[in-house]
mmCIF file of C-alpha atoms in Angstrom:
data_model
loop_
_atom_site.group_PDB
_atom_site.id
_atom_site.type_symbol
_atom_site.label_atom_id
_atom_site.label_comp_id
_atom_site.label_asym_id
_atom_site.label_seq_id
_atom_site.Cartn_x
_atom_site.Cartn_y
_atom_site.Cartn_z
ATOM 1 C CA UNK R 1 -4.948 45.028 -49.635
ATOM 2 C CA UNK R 2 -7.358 46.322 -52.189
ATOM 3 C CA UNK R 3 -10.825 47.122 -51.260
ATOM 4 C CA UNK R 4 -13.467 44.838 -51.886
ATOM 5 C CA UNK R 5 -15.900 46.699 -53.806
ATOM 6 C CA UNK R 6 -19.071 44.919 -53.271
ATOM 7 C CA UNK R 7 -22.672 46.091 -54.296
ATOM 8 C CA UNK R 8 -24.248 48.154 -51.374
ATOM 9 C CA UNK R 9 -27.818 49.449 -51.656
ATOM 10 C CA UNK R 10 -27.723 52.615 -51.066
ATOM 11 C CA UNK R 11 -30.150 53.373 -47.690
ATOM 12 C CA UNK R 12 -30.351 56.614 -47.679
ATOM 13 C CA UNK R 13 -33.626 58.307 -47.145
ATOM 14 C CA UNK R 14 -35.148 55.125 -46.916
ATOM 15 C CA UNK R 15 -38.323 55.795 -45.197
ATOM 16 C CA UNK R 16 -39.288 58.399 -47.291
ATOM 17 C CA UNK R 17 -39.798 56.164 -50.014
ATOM 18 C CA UNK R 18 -43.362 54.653 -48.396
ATOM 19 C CA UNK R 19 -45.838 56.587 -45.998
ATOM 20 C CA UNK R 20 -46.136 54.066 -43.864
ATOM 21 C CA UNK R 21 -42.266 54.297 -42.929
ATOM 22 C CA UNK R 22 -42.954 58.240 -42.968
ATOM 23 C CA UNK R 23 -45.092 57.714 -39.988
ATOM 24 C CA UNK R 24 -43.306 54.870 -38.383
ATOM 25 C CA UNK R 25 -40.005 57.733 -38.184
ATOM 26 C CA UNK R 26 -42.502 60.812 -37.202
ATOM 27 C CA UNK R 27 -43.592 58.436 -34.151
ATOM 28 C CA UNK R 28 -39.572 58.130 -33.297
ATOM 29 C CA UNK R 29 -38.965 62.014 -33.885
ATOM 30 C CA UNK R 30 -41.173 62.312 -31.217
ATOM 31 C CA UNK R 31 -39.325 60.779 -28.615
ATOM 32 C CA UNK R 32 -36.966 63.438 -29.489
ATOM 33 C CA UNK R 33 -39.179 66.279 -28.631
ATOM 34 C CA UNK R 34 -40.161 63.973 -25.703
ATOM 35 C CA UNK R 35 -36.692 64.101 -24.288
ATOM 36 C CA UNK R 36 -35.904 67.711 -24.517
ATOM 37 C CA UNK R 37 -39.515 68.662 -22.566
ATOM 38 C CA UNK R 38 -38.542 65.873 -19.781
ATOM 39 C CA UNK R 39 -35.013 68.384 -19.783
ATOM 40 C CA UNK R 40 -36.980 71.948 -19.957
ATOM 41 C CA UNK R 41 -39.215 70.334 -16.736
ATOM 42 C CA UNK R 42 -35.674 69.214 -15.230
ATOM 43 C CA UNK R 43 -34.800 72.610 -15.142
ATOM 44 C CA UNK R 44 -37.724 73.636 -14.428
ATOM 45 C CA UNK R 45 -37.607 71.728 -11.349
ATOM 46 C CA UNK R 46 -34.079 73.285 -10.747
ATOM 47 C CA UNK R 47 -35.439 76.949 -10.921
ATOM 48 C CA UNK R 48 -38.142 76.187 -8.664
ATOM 49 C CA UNK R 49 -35.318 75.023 -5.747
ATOM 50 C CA UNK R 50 -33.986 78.698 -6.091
ATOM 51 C CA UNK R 51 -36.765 80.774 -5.611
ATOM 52 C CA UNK R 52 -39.078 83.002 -7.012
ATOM 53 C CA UNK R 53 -37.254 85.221 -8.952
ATOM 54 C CA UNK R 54 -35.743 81.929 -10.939
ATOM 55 C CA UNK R 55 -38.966 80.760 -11.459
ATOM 56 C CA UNK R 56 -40.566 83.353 -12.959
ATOM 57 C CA UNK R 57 -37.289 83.716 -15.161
ATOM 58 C CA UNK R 58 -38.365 80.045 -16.055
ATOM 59 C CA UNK R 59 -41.951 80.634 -17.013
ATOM 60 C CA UNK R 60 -40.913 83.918 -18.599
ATOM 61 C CA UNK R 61 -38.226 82.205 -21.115
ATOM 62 C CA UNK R 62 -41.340 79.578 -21.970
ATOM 63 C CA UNK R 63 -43.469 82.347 -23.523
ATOM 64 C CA UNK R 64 -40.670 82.701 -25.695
ATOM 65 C CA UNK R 65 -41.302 82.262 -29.698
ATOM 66 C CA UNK R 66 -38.988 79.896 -30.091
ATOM 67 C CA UNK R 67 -40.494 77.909 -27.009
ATOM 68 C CA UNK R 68 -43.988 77.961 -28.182
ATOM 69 C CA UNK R 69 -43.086 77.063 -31.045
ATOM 70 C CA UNK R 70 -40.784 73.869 -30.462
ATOM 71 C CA UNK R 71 -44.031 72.943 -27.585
ATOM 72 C CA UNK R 72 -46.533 73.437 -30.648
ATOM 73 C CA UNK R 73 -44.320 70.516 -32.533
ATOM 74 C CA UNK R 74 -43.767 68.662 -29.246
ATOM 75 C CA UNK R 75 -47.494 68.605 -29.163
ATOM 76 C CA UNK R 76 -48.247 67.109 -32.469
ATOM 77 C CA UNK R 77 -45.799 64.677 -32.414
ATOM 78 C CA UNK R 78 -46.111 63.312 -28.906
ATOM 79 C CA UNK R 79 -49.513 63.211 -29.798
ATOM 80 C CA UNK R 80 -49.461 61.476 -32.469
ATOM 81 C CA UNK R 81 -47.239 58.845 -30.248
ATOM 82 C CA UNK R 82 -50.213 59.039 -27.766
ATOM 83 C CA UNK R 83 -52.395 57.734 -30.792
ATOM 84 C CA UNK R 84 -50.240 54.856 -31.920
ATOM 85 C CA UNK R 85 -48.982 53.918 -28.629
ATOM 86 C CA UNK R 86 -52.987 52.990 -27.950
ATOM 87 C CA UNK R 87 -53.219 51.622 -31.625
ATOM 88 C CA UNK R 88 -50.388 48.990 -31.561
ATOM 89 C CA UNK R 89 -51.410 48.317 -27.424
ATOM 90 C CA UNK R 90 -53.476 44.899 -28.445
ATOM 91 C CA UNK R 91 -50.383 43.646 -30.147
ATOM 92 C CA UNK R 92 -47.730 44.488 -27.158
ATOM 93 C CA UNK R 93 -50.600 44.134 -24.335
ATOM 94 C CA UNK R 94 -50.522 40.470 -22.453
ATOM 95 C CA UNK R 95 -53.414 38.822 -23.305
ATOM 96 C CA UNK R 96 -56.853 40.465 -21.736
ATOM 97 C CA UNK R 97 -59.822 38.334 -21.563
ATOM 98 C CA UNK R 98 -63.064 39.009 -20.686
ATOM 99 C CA UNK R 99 -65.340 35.782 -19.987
ATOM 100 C CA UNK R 100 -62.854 33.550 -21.374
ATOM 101 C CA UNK R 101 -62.895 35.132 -24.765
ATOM 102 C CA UNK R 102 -59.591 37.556 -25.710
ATOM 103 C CA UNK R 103 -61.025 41.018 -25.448
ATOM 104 C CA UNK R 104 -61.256 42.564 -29.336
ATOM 105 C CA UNK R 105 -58.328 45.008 -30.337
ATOM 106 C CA UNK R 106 -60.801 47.872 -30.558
ATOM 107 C CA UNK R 107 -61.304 47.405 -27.553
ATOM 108 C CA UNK R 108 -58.212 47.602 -25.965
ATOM 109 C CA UNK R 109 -57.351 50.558 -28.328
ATOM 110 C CA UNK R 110 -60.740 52.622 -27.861
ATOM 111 C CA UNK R 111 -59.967 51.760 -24.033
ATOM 112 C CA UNK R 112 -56.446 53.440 -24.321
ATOM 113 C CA UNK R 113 -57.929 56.723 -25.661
ATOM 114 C CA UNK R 114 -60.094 57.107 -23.447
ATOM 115 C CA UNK R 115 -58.159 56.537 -20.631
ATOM 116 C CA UNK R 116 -55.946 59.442 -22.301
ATOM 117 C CA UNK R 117 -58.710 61.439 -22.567
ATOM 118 C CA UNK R 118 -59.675 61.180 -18.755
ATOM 119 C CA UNK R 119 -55.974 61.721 -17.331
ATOM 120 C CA UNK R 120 -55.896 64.865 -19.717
ATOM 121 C CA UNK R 121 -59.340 66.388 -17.709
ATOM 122 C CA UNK R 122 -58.041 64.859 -14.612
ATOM 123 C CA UNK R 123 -54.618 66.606 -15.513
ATOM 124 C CA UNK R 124 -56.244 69.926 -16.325
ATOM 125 C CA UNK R 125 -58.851 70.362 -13.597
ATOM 126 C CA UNK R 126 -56.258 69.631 -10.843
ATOM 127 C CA UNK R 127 -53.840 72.269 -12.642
ATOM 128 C CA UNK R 128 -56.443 74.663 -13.270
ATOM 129 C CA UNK R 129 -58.964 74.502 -9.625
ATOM 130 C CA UNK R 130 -56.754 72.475 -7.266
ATOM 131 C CA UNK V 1 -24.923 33.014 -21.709
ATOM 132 C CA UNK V 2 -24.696 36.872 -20.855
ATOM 133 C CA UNK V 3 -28.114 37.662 -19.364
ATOM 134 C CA UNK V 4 -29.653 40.397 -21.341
ATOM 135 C CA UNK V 5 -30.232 43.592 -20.082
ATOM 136 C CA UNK V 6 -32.645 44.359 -22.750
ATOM 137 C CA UNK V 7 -36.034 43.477 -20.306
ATOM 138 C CA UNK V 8 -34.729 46.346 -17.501
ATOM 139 C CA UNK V 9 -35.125 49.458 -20.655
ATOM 140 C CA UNK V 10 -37.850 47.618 -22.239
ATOM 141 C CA UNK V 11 -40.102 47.902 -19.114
ATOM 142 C CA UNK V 12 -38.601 51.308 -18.719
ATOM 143 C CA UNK V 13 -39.480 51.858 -22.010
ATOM 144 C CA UNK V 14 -42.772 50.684 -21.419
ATOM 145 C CA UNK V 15 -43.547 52.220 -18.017
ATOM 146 C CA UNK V 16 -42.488 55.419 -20.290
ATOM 147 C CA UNK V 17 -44.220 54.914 -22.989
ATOM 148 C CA UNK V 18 -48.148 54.413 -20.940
ATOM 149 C CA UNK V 19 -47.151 57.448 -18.994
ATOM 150 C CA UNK V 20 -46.467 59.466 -21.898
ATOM 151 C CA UNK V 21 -49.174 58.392 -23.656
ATOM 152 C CA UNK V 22 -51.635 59.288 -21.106
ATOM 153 C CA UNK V 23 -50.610 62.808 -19.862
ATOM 154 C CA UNK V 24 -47.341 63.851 -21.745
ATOM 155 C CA UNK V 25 -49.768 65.703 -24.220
ATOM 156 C CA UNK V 26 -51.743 67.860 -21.673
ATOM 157 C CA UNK V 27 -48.485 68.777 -20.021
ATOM 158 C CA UNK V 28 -47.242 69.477 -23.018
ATOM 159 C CA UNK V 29 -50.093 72.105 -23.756
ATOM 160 C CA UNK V 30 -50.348 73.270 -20.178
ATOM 161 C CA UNK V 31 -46.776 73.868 -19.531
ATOM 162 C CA UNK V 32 -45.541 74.964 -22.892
ATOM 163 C CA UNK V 33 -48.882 76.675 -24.159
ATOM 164 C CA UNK V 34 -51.909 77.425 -23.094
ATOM 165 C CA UNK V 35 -50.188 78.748 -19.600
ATOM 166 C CA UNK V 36 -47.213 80.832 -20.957
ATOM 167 C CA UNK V 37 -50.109 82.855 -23.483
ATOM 168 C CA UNK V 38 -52.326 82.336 -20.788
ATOM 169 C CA UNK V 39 -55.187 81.108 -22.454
ATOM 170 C CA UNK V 40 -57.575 78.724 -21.051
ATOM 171 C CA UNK V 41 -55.267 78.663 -17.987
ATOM 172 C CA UNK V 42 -55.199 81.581 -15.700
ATOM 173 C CA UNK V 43 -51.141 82.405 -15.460
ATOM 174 C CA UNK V 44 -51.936 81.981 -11.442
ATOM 175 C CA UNK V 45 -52.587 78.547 -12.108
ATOM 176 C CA UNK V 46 -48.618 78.220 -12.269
ATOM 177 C CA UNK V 47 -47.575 80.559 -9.703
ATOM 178 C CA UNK V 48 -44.646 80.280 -7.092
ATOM 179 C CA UNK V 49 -46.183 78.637 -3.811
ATOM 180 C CA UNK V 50 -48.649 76.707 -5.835
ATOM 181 C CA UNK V 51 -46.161 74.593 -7.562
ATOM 182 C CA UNK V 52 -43.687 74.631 -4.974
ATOM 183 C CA UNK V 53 -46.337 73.617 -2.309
ATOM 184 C CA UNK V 54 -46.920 70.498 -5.254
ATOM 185 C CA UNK V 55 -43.185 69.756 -5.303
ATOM 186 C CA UNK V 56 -43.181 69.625 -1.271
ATOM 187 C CA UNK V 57 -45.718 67.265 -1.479
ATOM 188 C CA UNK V 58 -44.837 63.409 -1.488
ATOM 189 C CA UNK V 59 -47.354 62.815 -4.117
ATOM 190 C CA UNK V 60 -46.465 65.342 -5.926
ATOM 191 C CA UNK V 61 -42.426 64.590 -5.965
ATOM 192 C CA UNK V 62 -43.653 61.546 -6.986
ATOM 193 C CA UNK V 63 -45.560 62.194 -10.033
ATOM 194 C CA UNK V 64 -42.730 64.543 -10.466
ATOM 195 C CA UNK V 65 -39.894 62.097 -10.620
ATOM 196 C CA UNK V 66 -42.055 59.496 -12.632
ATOM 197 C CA UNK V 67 -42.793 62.375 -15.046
ATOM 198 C CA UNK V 68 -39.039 63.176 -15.827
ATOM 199 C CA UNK V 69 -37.425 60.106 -15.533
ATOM 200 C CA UNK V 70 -39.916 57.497 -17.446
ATOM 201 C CA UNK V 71 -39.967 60.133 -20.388
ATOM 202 C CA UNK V 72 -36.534 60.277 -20.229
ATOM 203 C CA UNK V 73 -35.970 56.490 -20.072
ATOM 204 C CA UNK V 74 -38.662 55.877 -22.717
ATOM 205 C CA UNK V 75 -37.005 58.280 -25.194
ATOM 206 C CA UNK V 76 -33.387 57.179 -25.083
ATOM 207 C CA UNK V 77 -34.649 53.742 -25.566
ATOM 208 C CA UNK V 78 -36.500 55.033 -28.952
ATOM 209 C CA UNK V 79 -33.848 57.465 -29.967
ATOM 210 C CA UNK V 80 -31.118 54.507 -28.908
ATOM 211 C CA UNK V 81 -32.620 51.919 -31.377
ATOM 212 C CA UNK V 82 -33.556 54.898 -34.189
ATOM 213 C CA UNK V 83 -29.644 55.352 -34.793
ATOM 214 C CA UNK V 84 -29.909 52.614 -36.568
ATOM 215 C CA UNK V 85 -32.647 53.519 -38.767
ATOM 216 C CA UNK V 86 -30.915 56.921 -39.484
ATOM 217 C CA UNK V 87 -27.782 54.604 -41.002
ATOM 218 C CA UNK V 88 -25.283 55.124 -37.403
ATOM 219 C CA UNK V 89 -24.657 51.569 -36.408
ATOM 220 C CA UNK V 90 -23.735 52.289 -32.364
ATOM 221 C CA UNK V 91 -22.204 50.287 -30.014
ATOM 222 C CA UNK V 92 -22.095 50.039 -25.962
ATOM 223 C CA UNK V 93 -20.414 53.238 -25.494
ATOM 224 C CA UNK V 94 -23.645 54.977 -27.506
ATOM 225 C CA UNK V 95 -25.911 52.844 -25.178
ATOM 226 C CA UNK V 96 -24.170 53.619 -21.697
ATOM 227 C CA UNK V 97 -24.332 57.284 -22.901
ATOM 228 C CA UNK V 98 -28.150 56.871 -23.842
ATOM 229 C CA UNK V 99 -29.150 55.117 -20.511
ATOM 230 C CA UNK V 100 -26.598 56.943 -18.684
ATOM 231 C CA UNK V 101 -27.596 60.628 -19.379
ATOM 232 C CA UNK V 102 -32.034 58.613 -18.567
ATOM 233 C CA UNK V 103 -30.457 57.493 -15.301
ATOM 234 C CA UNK V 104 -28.102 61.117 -14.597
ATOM 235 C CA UNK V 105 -31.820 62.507 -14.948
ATOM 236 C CA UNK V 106 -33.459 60.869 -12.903
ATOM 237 C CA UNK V 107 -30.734 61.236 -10.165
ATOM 238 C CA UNK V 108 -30.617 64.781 -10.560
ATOM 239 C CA UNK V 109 -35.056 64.837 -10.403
ATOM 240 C CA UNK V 110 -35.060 63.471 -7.231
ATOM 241 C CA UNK V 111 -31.628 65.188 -5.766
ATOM 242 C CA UNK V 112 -33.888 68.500 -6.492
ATOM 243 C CA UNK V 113 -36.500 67.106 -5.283
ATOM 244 C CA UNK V 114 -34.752 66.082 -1.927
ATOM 245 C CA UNK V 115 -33.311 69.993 -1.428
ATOM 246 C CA UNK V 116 -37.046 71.512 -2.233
ATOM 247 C CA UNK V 117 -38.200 70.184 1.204
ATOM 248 C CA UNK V 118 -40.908 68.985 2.497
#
């Protein structure tokens, strides 16, 4: 049977064709970067189980070029998912009212960062003098 | 109709998501950063007894295991649904290998947490 040659737009390297799409797919990169720290704490975890001289071997292998530098770009873009997540949160948030009136997206969004903001001190200070 | 199992990942994905959003960025610069050039964290801040006395701790195998596995489960859920946007149209064996290797992780986080003690 011959093959039906029909029209088909060509897709590739669609999102780089508008910035918004550039950002939507930097946002999903980051849940790449995401999955491989959620892996390097794994074994992380793993090294701790067998002792000392494992776990320094871990911490040792993270001041590594290569690992600073793939943290330094895990950073950015997991940040920059931090940001959004909070920025599109009054569109996927149920509906929050305050005295009957639906609370405005700013809000809910300024709300978000700051709550990032305080689990980040929170974070460091119990890290740091805990 | 087959139920869908879509709500389970998307509240995974969500639970993931909040989490992330709130500390995944300070860990990020703690753990990969700041402490391995040991700037603005002094390098006994991650020392031996000190994080194994926080993995011993039920509160702190918890935070452990949310960590790990809701990053995990948010990510394969994003990277999951980006195949498509990347032009690989995937099927169920993709998606049991996606949730799968979330779920594998999050088996293995709290196995390791288990053997640490207590």
């Amino acid at each position: 049977m011959a093959k039906i040659k029909t029209y088909v737009r060509p897709m590739q390297g669609w999102w780089r064709r508008n910035p918004f799409f550039v950002r939507y797919m930097i946002r999903e990169a980051s849940s790449v970067f995401l999955a491989i720290y959620a892996v390097i704490l794994l074994v992380g975890l793993a090294r701790l189980t067998q002792g000392e001289a494992a776990w320094d071997a871990w911490r040792a292998a993270l001041t590594s070029f290569g690992s600073l530098v793939f943290h330094w770009l895990a950073l950015l873009t997991v940040g920059y998912h931090a940001y959004t997540w909070w920025k599109v949160a009054p569109k996927t948030a149920p509906d929050l009212r305050f005295a009957g009136r639906p609370l405005p997206e700013l809000v809910i969004t300024a709300g978000g960062w700051f709550a990032t903001l305080g689990a980040s001190a929170l974070v460091y200070i119990i890290v740091r003098w805990m | 109709m087959k139920r869908s199992n879509e709500p389970i990942f998307w509240s995974l994905f969500g639970a993931g998501g909040v989490l992330s959003a709130l500390v995944a960025p300070i860990l990020i610069l703690i753990t990969g950063i700041i402490a391995p050039i040991g700037v603005w964290m002094p390098p006994q801040a991650l020392d031996y007894p000190r994080v194994l006395a926080f993995a011993q701790n039920g509160f702190g195998k918890l935070l452990l295991l949310a960590v790990i596995s809701l990053f995990l489960f948010h990510a394969v859920h994003r990277i999951y649904h980006g195949l498509h946007d990347v032009g690989m149209h995937v099927g169920t064996g993709t998606m049991v290998a996606a949730y799968g290797s979330a779920l594998l992780g999050t088996l293995v986080a709290a196995y390791l947490l288990l053997v640490i003690g207590f």
